Tab-separated table of C-alpha atoms in Angstrom:
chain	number	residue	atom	x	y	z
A	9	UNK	CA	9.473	-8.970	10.785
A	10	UNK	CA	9.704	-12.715	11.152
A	11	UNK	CA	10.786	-14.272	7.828
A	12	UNK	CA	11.886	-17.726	6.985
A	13	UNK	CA	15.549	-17.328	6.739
A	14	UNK	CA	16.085	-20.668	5.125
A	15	UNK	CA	14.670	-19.666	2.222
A	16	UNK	CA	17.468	-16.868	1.707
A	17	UNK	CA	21.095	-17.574	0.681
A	18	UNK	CA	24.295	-15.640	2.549
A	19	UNK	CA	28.079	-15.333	1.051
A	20	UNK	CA	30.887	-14.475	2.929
A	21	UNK	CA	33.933	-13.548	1.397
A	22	UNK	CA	37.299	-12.491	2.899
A	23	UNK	CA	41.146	-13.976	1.948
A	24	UNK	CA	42.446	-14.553	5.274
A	25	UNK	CA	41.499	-18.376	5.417
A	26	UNK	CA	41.351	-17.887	9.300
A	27	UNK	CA	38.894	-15.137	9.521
A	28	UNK	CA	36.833	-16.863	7.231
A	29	UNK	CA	37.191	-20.420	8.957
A	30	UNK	CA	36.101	-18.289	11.981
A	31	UNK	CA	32.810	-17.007	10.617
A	32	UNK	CA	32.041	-19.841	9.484
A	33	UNK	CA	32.298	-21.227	12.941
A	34	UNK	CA	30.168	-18.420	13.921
A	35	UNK	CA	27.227	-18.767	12.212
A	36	UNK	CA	27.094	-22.695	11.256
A	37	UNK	CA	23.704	-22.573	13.512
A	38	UNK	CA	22.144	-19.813	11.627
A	39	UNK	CA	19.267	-21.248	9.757
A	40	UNK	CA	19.822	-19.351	6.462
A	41	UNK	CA	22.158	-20.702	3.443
A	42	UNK	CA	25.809	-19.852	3.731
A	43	UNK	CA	28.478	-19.755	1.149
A	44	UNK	CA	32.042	-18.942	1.443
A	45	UNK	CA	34.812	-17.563	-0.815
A	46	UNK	CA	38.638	-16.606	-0.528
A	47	UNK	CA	38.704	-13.937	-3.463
A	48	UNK	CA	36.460	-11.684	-5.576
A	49	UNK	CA	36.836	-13.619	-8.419
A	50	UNK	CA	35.501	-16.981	-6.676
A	51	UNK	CA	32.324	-14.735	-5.084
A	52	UNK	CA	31.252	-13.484	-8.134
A	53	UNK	CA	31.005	-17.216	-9.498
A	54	UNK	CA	28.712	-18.217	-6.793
A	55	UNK	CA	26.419	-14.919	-7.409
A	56	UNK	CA	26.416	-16.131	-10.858
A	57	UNK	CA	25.203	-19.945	-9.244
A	58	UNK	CA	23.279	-19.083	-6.640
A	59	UNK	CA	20.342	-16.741	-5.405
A	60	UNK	CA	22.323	-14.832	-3.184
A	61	UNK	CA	20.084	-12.396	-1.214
A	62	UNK	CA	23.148	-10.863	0.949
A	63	UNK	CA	26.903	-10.313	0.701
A	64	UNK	CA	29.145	-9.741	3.711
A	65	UNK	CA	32.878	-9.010	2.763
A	66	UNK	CA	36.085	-7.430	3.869
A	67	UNK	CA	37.320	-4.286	2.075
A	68	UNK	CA	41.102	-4.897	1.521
A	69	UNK	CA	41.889	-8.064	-0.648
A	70	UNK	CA	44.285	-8.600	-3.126
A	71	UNK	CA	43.527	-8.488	-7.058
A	72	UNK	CA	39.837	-7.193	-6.390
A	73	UNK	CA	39.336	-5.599	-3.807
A	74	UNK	CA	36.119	-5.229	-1.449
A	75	UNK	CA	34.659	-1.814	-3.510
A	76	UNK	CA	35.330	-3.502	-6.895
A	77	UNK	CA	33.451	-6.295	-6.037
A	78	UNK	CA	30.696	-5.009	-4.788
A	79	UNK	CA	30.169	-3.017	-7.876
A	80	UNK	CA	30.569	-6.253	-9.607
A	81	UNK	CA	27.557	-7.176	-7.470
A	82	UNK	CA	25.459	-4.017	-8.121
A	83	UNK	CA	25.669	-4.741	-11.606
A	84	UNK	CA	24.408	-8.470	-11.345
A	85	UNK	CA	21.783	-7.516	-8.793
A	86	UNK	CA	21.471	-4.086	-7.353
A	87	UNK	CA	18.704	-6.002	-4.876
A	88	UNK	CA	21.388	-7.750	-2.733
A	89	UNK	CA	22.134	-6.322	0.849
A	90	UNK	CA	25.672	-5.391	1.204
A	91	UNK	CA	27.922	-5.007	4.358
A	92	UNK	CA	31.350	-4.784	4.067
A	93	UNK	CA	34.026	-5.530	6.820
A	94	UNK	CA	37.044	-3.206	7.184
A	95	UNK	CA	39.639	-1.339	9.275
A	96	UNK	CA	39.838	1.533	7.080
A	97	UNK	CA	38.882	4.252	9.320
A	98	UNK	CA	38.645	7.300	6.911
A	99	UNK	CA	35.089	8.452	6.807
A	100	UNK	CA	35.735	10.489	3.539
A	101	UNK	CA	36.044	7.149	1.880
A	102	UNK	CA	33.522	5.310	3.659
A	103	UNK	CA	30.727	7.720	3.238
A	104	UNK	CA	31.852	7.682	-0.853
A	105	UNK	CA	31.981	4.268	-1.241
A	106	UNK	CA	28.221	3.560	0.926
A	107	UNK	CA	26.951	6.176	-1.163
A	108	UNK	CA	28.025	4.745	-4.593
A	109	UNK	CA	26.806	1.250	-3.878
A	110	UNK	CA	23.742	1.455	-1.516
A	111	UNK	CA	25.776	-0.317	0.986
A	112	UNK	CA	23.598	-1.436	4.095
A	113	UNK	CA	26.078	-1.166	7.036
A	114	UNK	CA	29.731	-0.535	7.230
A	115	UNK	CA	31.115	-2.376	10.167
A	116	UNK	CA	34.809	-1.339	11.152
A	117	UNK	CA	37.367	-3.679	12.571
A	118	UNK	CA	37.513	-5.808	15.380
A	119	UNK	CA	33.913	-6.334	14.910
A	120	UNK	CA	32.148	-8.605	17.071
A	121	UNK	CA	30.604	-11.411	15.416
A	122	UNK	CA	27.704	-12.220	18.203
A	123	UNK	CA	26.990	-8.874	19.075
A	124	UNK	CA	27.150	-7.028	15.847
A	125	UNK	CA	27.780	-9.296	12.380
A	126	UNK	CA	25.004	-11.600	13.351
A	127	UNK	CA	22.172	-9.100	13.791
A	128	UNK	CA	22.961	-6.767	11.142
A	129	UNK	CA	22.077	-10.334	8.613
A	130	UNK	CA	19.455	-10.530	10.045
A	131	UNK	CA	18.056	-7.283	9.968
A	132	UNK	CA	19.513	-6.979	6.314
A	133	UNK	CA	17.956	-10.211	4.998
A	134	UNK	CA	14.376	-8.690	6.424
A	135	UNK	CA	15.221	-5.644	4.682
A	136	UNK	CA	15.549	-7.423	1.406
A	137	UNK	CA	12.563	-9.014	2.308
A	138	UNK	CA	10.573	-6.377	2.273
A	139	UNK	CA	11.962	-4.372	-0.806
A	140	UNK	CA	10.866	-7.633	-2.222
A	141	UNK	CA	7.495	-7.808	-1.043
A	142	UNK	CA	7.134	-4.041	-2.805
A	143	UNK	CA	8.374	-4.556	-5.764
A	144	UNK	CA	5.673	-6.982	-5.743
A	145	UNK	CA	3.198	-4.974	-4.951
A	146	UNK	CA	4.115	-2.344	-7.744
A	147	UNK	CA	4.287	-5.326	-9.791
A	148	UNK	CA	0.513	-5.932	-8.983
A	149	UNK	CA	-0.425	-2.992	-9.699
A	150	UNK	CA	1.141	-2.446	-13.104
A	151	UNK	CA	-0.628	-5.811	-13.754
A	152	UNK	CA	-3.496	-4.404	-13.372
A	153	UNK	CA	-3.436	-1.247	-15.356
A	154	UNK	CA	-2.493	-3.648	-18.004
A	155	UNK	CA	-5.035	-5.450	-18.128
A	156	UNK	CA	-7.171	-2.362	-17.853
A	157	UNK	CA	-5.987	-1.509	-20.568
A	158	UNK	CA	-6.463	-4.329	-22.707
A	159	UNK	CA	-10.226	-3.974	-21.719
A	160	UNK	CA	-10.460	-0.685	-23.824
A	161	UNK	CA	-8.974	-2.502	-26.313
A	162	UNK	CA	-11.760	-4.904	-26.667
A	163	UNK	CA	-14.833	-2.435	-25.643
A	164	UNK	CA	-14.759	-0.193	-28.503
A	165	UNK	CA	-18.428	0.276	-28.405
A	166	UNK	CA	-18.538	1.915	-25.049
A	167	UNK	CA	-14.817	3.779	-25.543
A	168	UNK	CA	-16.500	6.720	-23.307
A	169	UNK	CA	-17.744	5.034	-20.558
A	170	UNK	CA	-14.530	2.471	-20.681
A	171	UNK	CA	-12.195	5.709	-20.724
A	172	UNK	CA	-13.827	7.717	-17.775
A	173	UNK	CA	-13.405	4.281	-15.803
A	174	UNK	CA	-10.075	3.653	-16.653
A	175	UNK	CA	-9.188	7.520	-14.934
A	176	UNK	CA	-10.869	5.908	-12.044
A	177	UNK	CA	-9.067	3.065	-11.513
A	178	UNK	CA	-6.191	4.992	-12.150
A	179	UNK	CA	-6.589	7.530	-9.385
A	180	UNK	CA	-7.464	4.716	-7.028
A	181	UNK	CA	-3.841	3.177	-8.003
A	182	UNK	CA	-2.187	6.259	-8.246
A	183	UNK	CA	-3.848	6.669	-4.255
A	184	UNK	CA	-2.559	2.692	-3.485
A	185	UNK	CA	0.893	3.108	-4.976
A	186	UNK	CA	1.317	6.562	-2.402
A	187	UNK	CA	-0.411	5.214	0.432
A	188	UNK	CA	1.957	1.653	-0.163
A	189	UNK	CA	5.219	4.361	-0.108
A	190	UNK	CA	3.768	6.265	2.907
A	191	UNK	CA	3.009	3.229	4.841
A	192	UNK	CA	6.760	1.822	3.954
A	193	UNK	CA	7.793	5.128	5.595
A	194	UNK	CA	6.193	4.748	8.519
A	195	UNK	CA	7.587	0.756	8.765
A	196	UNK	CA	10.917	1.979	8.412
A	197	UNK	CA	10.807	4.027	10.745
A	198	UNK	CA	9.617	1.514	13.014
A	199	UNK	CA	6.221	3.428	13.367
A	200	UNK	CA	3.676	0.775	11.847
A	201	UNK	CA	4.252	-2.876	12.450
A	202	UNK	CA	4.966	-5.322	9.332
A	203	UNK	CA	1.202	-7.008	10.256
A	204	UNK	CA	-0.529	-3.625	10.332
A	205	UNK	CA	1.322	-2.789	6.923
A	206	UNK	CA	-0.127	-6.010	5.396
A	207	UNK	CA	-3.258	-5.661	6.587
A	208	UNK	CA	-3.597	-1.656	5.466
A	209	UNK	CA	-2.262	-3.210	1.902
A	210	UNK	CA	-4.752	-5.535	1.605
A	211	UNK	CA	-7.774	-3.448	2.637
A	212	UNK	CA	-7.287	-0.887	0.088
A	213	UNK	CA	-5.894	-4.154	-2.514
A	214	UNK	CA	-9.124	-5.605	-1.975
A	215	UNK	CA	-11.668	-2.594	-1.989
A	216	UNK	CA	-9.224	-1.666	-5.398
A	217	UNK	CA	-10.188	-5.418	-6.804
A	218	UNK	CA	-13.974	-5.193	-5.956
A	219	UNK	CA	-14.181	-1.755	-8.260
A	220	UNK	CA	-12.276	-3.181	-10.803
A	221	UNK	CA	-14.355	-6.393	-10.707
A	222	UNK	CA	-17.550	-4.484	-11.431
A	223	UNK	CA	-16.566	-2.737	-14.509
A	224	UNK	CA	-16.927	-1.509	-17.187
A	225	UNK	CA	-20.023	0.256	-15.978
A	226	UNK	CA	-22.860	1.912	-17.890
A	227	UNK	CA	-23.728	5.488	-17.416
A	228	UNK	CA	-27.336	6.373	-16.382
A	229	UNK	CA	-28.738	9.663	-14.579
A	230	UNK	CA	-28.591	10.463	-10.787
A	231	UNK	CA	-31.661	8.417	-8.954
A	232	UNK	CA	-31.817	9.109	-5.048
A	233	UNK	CA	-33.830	5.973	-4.949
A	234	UNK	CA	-31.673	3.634	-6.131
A	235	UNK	CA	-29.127	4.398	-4.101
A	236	UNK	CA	-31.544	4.097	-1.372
A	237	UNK	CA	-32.481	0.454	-2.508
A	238	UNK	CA	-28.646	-0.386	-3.355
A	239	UNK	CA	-27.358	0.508	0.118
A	240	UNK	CA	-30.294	-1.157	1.934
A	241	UNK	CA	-29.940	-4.314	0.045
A	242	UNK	CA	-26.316	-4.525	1.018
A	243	UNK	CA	-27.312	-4.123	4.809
A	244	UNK	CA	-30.201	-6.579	4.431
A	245	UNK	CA	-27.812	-9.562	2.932
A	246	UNK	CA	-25.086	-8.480	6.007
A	247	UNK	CA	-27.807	-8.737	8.522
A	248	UNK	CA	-29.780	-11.656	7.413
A	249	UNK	CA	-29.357	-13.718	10.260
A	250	UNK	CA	-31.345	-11.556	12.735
A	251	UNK	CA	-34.698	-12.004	11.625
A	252	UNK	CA	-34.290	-9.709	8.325
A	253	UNK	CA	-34.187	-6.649	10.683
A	254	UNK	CA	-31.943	-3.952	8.819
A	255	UNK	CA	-30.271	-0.562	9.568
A	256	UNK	CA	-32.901	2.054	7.097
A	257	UNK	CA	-31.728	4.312	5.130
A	258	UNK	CA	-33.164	7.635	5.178
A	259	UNK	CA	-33.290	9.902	2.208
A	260	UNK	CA	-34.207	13.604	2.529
A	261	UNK	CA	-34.501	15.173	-0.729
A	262	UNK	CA	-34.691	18.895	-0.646
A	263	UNK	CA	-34.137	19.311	-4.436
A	264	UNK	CA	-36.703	18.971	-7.011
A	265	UNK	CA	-34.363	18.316	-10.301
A	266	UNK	CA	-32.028	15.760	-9.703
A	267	UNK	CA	-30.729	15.853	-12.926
A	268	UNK	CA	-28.008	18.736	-11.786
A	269	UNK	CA	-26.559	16.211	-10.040
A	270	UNK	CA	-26.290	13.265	-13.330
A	271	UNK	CA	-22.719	14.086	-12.885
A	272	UNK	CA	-22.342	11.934	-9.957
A	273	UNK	CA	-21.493	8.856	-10.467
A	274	UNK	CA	-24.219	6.675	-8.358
A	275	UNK	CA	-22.136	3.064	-8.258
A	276	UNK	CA	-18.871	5.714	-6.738
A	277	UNK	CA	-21.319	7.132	-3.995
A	278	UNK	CA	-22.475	3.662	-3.276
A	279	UNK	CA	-19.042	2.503	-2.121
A	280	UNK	CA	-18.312	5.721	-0.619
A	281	UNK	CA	-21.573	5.077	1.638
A	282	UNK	CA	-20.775	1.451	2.081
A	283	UNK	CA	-17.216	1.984	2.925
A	284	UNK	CA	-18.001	4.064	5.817
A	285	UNK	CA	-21.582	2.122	7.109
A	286	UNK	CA	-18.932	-0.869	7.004
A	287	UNK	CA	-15.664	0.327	8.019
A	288	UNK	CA	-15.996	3.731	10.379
A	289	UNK	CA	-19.638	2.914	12.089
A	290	UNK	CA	-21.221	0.457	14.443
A	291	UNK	CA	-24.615	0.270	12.922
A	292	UNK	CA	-27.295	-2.038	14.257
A	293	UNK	CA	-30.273	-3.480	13.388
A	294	UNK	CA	-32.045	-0.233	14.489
A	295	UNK	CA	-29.877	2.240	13.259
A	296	UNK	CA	-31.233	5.190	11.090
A	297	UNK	CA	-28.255	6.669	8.027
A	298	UNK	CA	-29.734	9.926	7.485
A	299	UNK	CA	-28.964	10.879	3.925
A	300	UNK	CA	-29.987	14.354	3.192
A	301	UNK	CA	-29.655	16.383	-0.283
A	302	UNK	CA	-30.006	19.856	-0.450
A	303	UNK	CA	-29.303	23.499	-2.558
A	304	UNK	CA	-27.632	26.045	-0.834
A	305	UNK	CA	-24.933	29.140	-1.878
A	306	UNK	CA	-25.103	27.446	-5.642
A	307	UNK	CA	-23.660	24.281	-4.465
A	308	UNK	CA	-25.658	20.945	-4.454
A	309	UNK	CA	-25.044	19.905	-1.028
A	310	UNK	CA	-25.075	15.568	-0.164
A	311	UNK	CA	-24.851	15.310	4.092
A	312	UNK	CA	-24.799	11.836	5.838
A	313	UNK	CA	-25.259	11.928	9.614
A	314	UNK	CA	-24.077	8.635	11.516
A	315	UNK	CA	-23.820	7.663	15.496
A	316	UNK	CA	-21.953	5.334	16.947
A	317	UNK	CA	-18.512	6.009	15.240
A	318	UNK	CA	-16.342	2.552	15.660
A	319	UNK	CA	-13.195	2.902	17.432
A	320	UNK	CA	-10.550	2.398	15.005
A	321	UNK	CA	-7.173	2.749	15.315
A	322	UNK	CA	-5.534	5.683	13.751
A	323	UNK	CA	-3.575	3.738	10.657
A	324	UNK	CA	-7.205	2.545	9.498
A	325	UNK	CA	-8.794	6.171	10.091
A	326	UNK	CA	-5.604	7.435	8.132
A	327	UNK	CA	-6.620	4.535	5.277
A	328	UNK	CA	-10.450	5.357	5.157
A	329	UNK	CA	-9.728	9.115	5.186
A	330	UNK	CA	-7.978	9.095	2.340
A	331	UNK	CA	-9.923	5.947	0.180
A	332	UNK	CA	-13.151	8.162	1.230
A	333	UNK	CA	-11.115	11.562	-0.301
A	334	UNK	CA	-10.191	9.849	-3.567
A	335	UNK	CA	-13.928	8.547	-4.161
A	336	UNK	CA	-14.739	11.911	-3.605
A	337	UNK	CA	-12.694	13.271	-6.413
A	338	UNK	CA	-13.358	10.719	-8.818
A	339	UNK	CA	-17.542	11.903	-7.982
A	340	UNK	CA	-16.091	15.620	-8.977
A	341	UNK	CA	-16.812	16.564	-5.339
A	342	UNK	CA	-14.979	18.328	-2.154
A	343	UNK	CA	-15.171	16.348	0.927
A	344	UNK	CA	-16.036	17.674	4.489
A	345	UNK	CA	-15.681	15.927	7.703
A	346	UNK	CA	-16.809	17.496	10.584
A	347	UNK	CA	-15.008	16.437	14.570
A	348	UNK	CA	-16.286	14.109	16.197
A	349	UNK	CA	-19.411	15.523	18.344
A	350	UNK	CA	-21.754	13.545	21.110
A	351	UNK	CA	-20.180	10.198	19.283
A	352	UNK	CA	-21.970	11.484	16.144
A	353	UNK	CA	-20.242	12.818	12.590
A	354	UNK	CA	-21.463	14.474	9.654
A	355	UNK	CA	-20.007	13.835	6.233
A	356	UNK	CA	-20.855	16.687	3.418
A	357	UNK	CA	-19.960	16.451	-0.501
A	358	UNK	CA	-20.608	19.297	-1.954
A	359	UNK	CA	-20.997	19.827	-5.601
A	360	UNK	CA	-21.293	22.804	-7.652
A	361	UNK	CA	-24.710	23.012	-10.198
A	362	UNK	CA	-24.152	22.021	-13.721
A	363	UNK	CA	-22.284	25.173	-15.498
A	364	UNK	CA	-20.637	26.503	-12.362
A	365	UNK	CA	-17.537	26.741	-12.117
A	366	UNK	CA	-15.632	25.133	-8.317
């Protein structure tokens, strides 16, 4: 991750003038904001003063020692990064005292300051970085349920509709706030770079903001048709430029009553088909969705067949797999997808009939 370290304020704290005069010598080229104190006492006035985003001290000092005031710390802010210096070289203690305080890195005397003090800041001020950037993001998120929930507030007259929504949005959160905590996995493990877990963030973020943006929405029965004319009109405004030549959609309806399937909710399937025309497939201008609806063992049975399946990497099929699973649930349906066959994949829902149990 490459962060501004300007931005982010460092203290140093040790009682031996020298060492101190000597890491200051150290690191007066570093580009982030450094502080210095003698004693426990003076570090825990600039805390007080300053932003301080990470603490590097030694562990033996008189009146308050290195443990004691890094407690002092946790207790002001449990966000700051913590390393402490020290020549104790019981691990009994060490492991005890990391364990207590969420200490990043333990670095036992001599340490080297080029080799090994100077990297580990660096690598701790990106960690606090990121815990930053998701506590943010939970912070979004929260926001938004909030103000969710102020909209039932003020739409009494449609509580039902408002209340079936709001179980919506919350299952695509509850899907955003896992998928965030998988994906921060995976970057600390060094598995998923920092621009691939921004951009993964923000495609489900912004999919998440266009739902919410549309509501609340008004219940009305289950119309092939206008799903038909929905999808198509999103292809024709994508593809306007080439001569109002569109990809067709192509509807094969094999049941005579669609009202056994009212329990769908149409504007739910619409994004589900949009989010795979315009995510998972490259369709042209001559491209045929085949959209077929049919009755078989009890179950009402929805099949899309696609070709030319995009080549996306496997963070984004991991994303779309599991935005295109939660849609499914909140349409009350089990998804199906089939492997990949002659660059071509099928896509079933399948339903139960009204009064059936799954």
């Amino acid at each position: 991750m490459n962060i501004d370290v300007s931005k982010y304020n460092v203290l140093f704290v040790d009682d031996e003038i020298q060492v101190l005069k000597a890491i200051k010598r150290g690191v007066h080229l570093e580009k982030y904001n450094k502080f210095f104190a003698l004693s426990g006492k003076e570090a825990l006035k600039i805390v007080d003063e300053k932003d301080i985003s990470l603490i590097v001290t030694d562990m033996k000092m008189p009146e308050m020692d290195g443990l004691k005031l890094l407690k002092e710390v946790h207790e002001r802010d449990n966000r700051i990064i913590k390393i402490i210096l020290s020549g104790y070289t019981n691990s009994t203690q060490i492991i005890a005292t990391i364990n207590s305080l969420n200490i990043y890195k333990f670095i036992l005397k001599p340490w080297d300051l080029k080799s090994e003090l100077k990297p580990l800041i660096i690598s701790g001020l990106n960690k606090y970085v990121s815990e930053e950037d998701n506590q943010i993001n939970i912070k979004v998120a929260e926001n938004k349920n909030e103000l969710f929930r102020k909209l039932v507030n003020e739409n009494k007259n449609s509580l039902l509709n408002i209340e079936n929504d709001f179980k919506k949005v919350s299952k695509l959160n509850k899907m955003a706030l896992n998928y965030c905590y998988f994906l921060g996995l995976l970057l600390k493990d060094g598995k998923l770079s920092t621009l691939r877990f921004k951009e993964e963030l923000n495609f489900v973020e912004e999919f998440i903001s266009s739902y919410i943006g549309k509501l609340p929405r008004k219940g009305f029965n289950f119309d092939l048709s206008i799903i038909k004319k929905k999808v198509e009109k999103r292809l024709m405004h994508r593809n306007a430029k080439n001569n109002d030549k569109h990809p067709i959609l192509e509807v094969i309806d094999k049941i005579n009553d669609n009202t056994k399937l009212k329990e769908i909710d149409m504007n739910i399937l619409y994004l589900f088909i949009i989010l795979i025309v315009e995510n998972f497939y490259n369709i042209n201008n001559d491209s045929i969705i085949k959209f077929l609806v049919s009755y078989k063992d009890d179950n009402i049975i929805l099949i899309l067949k696609f070709d030319s399946i995009k080549d996306v990497d496997d963070t984004r099929n991991n994303t779309l797999y599991i935005m295109l699973n939660t849609l499914a649930d909140m349409m009350n349906v089990k998804l199906k997808l089939n492997l990949k066959k002659e660059n071509r994949r099928i896509i079933t829902l399948v339903k139960r009939i009204e009064n059936e149990e799954d």
